[in-house]
Amino acid sequence: MHPLEQLALDVAEGRTDPVDGERAAAALAASGALGAAELVNWFRTAEWLARQEDLWERALLLGRLLAAAAEALPDTAATGEVARCRSAWTELVHLCVIHRPDGELFASGVRAGRAALDAARALGDDELAGQVLYRLGTLHLDPFSRAGELWAEEHRLWLSLGPRAALAGLPAPRDALRTAERCLREAAELRAGPGLGYTCKALAQALQQQRFLTGTDADAGQDSEAADPVAALCDRALALIPAEDVEARAGVEALRTGSGQGPAAARP
């Protein structure tokens, strides 16, 4: 069994304190026993777990170990791989905070995403920058997305899933959705193909959610879109999202009809 796998098992079963586990994971990375490329692959495993409805807490446990390891990598580690680790942590936070509000966790995902974005821009890696912007966008979008007519009730229910102390640090919904829109518009400038399709879907969702909150068109003044920007973005999304991704395409159709879409584990 890989040392990291054993460490995650020990933490999950209570044999190792979570903080001690993060220190041990960091030590593995600092010693060179766990490389940046290997961490990227481990993050893929954690993301797969997080997309399973009943395994997201196990995914978060593993992700915390991976994030601690990523931050302890030697200075000789490839900058791009470290940025991909941070981008992956942002995505994992997005997938987990949907289930339970946590301001500290949310903030850690934002910090990691911003650091990854800075690195991607410094490297001139537009593909990575577009991915990070998309992930920052969905991190600010999905936890604050609700059905229009039940928005306030569903949001209160989500907040009730975590202890009151854990809510500190979460942005106000309107601020979060504005940030989501800004990040997703930037991401759309850098992405192509299916990635652009998912970005258009998320941007349509961000605009629609702001309408639900304000009762007005959040996209007023955006001349680059058609008369109904949400519908136009849905059309672009459907033209780019693969036909086999039935769930995502159904979500686009729900946005088009105005019925809205609640929190969903968006694809990268």
Coordinates of C-alpha atoms in Angstrom, one line a residue:
M1 CA 0.0 0.0 0.0
H2 CA 1.3 3.5 -0.9
P3 CA 2.4 5.5 2.2
L4 CA -0.2 8.2 1.4
E5 CA -3.0 5.6 1.0
Q6 CA -2.0 4.2 4.4
L7 CA -1.9 7.6 5.9
A8 CA -5.4 8.5 4.6
L9 CA -6.7 5.2 5.9
D10 CA -5.2 5.8 9.4
V11 CA -6.8 9.3 9.5
A12 CA -10.1 8.0 8.3
E13 CA -10.2 5.2 10.9
G14 CA -9.1 7.5 13.8
R15 CA -5.6 6.1 14.3
T16 CA -4.0 9.3 13.3
D17 CA -5.1 12.9 14.1
P18 CA -6.0 14.9 11.0
V19 CA -3.5 17.6 11.8
D20 CA -0.8 15.0 12.3
G21 CA -1.8 13.4 9.1
E22 CA -1.4 16.6 7.2
R23 CA 2.1 17.1 8.7
A24 CA 3.0 13.6 7.7
A25 CA 1.8 14.1 4.1
A26 CA 3.8 17.3 4.0
A27 CA 6.9 15.5 5.2
L28 CA 6.4 12.9 2.4
A29 CA 6.4 15.7 -0.2
A30 CA 9.3 17.6 1.4
S31 CA 11.5 14.5 1.4
G32 CA 10.8 13.8 -2.3
A33 CA 8.9 10.6 -1.6
L34 CA 5.8 12.2 -3.1
G35 CA 6.2 14.2 -6.3
A36 CA 4.1 16.9 -7.9
A37 CA 3.0 14.8 -10.9
E38 CA 2.0 11.9 -8.5
L39 CA 0.0 14.4 -6.4
V40 CA -1.9 15.5 -9.5
N41 CA -2.9 11.9 -10.1
W42 CA -4.0 11.5 -6.5
F43 CA -6.1 14.6 -6.8
R44 CA -7.9 12.9 -9.7
T45 CA -8.8 10.0 -7.4
A46 CA -10.0 12.5 -4.7
E47 CA -12.2 14.3 -7.3
W48 CA -13.7 10.9 -8.5
L49 CA -14.6 10.1 -4.8
A50 CA -16.1 13.6 -4.3
R51 CA -18.5 13.0 -7.2
Q52 CA -19.9 10.0 -5.5
E53 CA -22.7 11.2 -3.3
D54 CA -21.8 9.2 -0.2
L55 CA -18.0 9.5 -0.5
W56 CA -17.4 13.3 -0.5
E57 CA -16.3 13.4 3.1
R58 CA -13.6 10.7 2.4
A59 CA -12.6 12.7 -0.6
L60 CA -12.2 15.8 1.5
L61 CA -10.1 14.0 4.0
L62 CA -7.8 12.8 1.3
G63 CA -7.8 16.2 -0.4
R64 CA -6.6 17.9 2.8
L65 CA -3.6 15.5 2.9
L66 CA -2.9 16.2 -0.7
A67 CA -3.1 20.0 -0.3
A68 CA -0.7 19.9 2.6
A69 CA 1.7 17.8 0.6
A70 CA 1.4 20.2 -2.4
E71 CA 2.4 23.2 -0.3
A72 CA 5.4 21.3 1.1
L73 CA 6.9 20.4 -2.3
P74 CA 10.5 21.4 -2.7
D75 CA 11.3 24.5 -4.6
T76 CA 12.6 22.3 -7.4
A77 CA 9.1 21.0 -8.1
A78 CA 7.7 21.9 -11.5
T79 CA 5.7 25.2 -11.2
G80 CA 3.1 24.0 -13.6
E81 CA 2.5 20.8 -11.7
V82 CA 2.2 22.6 -8.4
A83 CA -0.3 25.0 -10.0
R84 CA -2.3 22.0 -11.2
C85 CA -2.4 20.6 -7.6
R86 CA -3.7 23.9 -6.4
S87 CA -6.3 24.1 -9.2
A88 CA -7.3 20.5 -8.2
W89 CA -7.8 21.5 -4.6
T90 CA -10.0 24.4 -5.7
E91 CA -12.2 22.0 -7.6
L92 CA -12.3 19.6 -4.7
V93 CA -13.4 22.3 -2.3
H94 CA -16.1 23.2 -4.8
L95 CA -17.4 19.7 -4.9
C96 CA -17.4 19.3 -1.1
V97 CA -18.7 22.7 0.1
I98 CA -21.8 22.1 -1.9
H99 CA -22.7 19.4 0.7
R100 CA -21.8 21.4 3.8
P101 CA -21.0 25.1 4.2
D102 CA -17.6 25.9 5.5
G103 CA -16.1 29.4 5.3
E104 CA -12.6 28.4 6.1
L105 CA -12.6 25.6 3.5
F106 CA -14.2 27.9 0.9
A107 CA -11.4 30.5 1.5
S108 CA -8.7 27.9 1.2
G109 CA -10.1 26.9 -2.2
V110 CA -10.1 30.6 -3.3
R111 CA -6.5 31.1 -2.1
A112 CA -5.3 28.0 -4.0
G113 CA -7.1 29.0 -7.1
R114 CA -5.7 32.5 -7.1
A115 CA -2.2 31.1 -6.6
A116 CA -2.7 28.6 -9.4
L117 CA -4.0 31.4 -11.7
D118 CA -1.0 33.6 -10.9
A119 CA 1.4 30.8 -11.8
A120 CA -0.5 29.9 -15.0
R121 CA -0.3 33.5 -16.2
A122 CA 3.3 33.7 -15.3
L123 CA 3.9 30.5 -17.4
G124 CA 1.8 31.8 -20.2
D125 CA -0.3 28.7 -20.0
D126 CA -3.8 29.9 -21.2
E127 CA -5.3 26.4 -21.0
L128 CA -4.5 26.1 -17.3
A129 CA -5.5 29.7 -16.6
G130 CA -8.9 29.0 -18.3
Q131 CA -9.4 25.9 -16.2
V132 CA -8.5 27.7 -13.0
L133 CA -10.8 30.6 -13.8
Y134 CA -13.6 28.2 -14.5
R135 CA -13.1 26.4 -11.2
L136 CA -13.0 29.6 -9.3
G137 CA -16.2 30.5 -11.1
T138 CA -18.0 27.3 -10.2
L139 CA -16.7 27.5 -6.6
H140 CA -18.5 30.9 -6.3
L141 CA -21.5 29.7 -8.2
D142 CA -22.8 26.2 -7.3
P143 CA -22.9 26.6 -3.5
F144 CA -25.1 29.7 -4.1
S145 CA -27.4 28.3 -6.8
R146 CA -31.0 27.5 -6.0
A147 CA -34.4 27.0 -7.7
G148 CA -35.8 30.4 -8.3
E149 CA -39.1 30.2 -6.4
L150 CA -37.4 28.5 -3.4
W151 CA -34.2 30.3 -3.3
A152 CA -34.3 31.7 0.2
E153 CA -35.6 28.5 1.8
E154 CA -33.1 26.3 0.0
H155 CA -30.2 28.6 0.9
R156 CA -31.2 28.7 4.6
L157 CA -31.4 24.9 4.5
W158 CA -27.8 24.7 3.1
L159 CA -26.5 27.0 5.8
S160 CA -28.2 24.9 8.5
L161 CA -26.1 21.9 7.4
G162 CA -23.0 23.3 9.1
P163 CA -22.3 24.8 12.6
R164 CA -22.8 28.5 12.8
A165 CA -19.1 29.1 13.5
A166 CA -18.2 27.4 10.2
L167 CA -20.3 30.0 8.2
A168 CA -17.8 32.8 8.9
G169 CA -15.8 33.7 5.8
L170 CA -18.5 32.7 3.3
P171 CA -19.2 35.5 0.8
A172 CA -22.7 37.1 0.6
P173 CA -24.6 35.3 -2.2
R174 CA -24.8 38.3 -4.5
D175 CA -21.1 39.0 -4.1
A176 CA -20.3 35.3 -4.8
L177 CA -22.5 35.3 -7.9
R178 CA -20.9 38.5 -9.3
T179 CA -17.5 36.9 -8.7
A180 CA -18.6 33.8 -10.5
E181 CA -19.8 35.8 -13.5
R182 CA -16.5 37.7 -13.7
C183 CA -14.4 34.5 -13.5
L184 CA -16.5 32.7 -16.0
R185 CA -16.4 35.5 -18.5
E186 CA -12.6 35.5 -18.3
A187 CA -12.5 31.7 -18.6
A188 CA -14.7 31.9 -21.7
E189 CA -12.0 34.0 -23.4
L190 CA -9.4 31.3 -22.9
R191 CA -11.3 28.0 -23.4
A192 CA -12.5 26.1 -26.5
G193 CA -14.4 23.0 -27.3
P194 CA -16.2 21.1 -24.5
G195 CA -14.4 23.3 -21.9
L196 CA -16.0 26.4 -23.4
G197 CA -19.4 24.6 -23.5
Y198 CA -19.3 23.9 -19.8
T199 CA -18.1 27.5 -19.2
C200 CA -21.1 28.9 -21.2
K201 CA -23.4 26.7 -19.2
A202 CA -22.0 27.9 -15.9
L203 CA -22.1 31.5 -17.0
A204 CA -25.7 31.2 -18.0
Q205 CA -26.4 29.8 -14.6
A206 CA -24.6 32.7 -12.9
L207 CA -26.7 35.2 -14.8
Q208 CA -29.9 33.4 -14.1
Q209 CA -29.1 33.1 -10.4
Q210 CA -28.5 36.8 -10.2
R211 CA -31.9 37.4 -11.8
F212 CA -33.5 35.1 -9.1
L213 CA -31.9 37.2 -6.4
T214 CA -32.6 40.7 -7.8
G215 CA -35.6 40.2 -9.9
T216 CA -33.9 42.0 -12.7
D217 CA -31.5 41.2 -15.6
A218 CA -28.1 41.0 -14.0
D219 CA -26.6 41.1 -17.5
A220 CA -28.0 44.5 -18.5
G221 CA -25.6 46.4 -20.7
Q222 CA -23.9 43.3 -22.1
D223 CA -24.1 44.1 -25.8
S224 CA -22.0 41.1 -26.8
E225 CA -24.9 38.7 -26.2
A226 CA -28.3 38.4 -27.8
A227 CA -31.5 39.9 -26.4
D228 CA -31.6 37.1 -23.9
P229 CA -28.0 36.3 -22.8
V230 CA -29.0 33.2 -20.9
A231 CA -30.7 31.7 -23.9
A232 CA -27.7 32.6 -26.2
L233 CA -25.3 31.0 -23.8
C234 CA -27.4 27.9 -23.6
D235 CA -27.3 27.6 -27.3
R236 CA -23.5 27.9 -27.3
A237 CA -23.2 25.4 -24.5
L238 CA -25.4 22.8 -26.3
A239 CA -23.3 23.2 -29.5
L240 CA -20.1 22.3 -27.6
I241 CA -21.0 19.9 -24.7
P242 CA -20.6 16.3 -25.9
A243 CA -23.9 14.5 -26.7
E244 CA -23.0 11.7 -24.4
D245 CA -23.1 14.1 -21.4
V246 CA -26.8 13.8 -21.0
E247 CA -26.9 15.2 -17.5
A248 CA -25.1 18.4 -18.4
R249 CA -27.2 18.9 -21.5
A250 CA -30.4 18.4 -19.4
G251 CA -29.1 21.1 -17.1
V252 CA -28.7 23.5 -20.0
E253 CA -32.3 22.8 -21.1
A254 CA -33.4 23.6 -17.5
L255 CA -31.6 26.9 -17.6
R256 CA -33.1 27.7 -21.0
T257 CA -36.7 27.2 -19.7
G258 CA -35.9 29.4 -16.7
S259 CA -36.5 26.7 -14.1
G260 CA -33.0 27.2 -12.8
Q261 CA -30.5 24.7 -11.5
G262 CA -29.5 24.0 -7.9
P263 CA -26.0 23.0 -6.7
A264 CA -24.4 20.5 -9.1
A265 CA -21.0 19.0 -9.4
A266 CA -20.0 20.8 -12.6
R267 CA -17.5 19.2 -14.9
P268 CA -14.1 20.9 -15.6

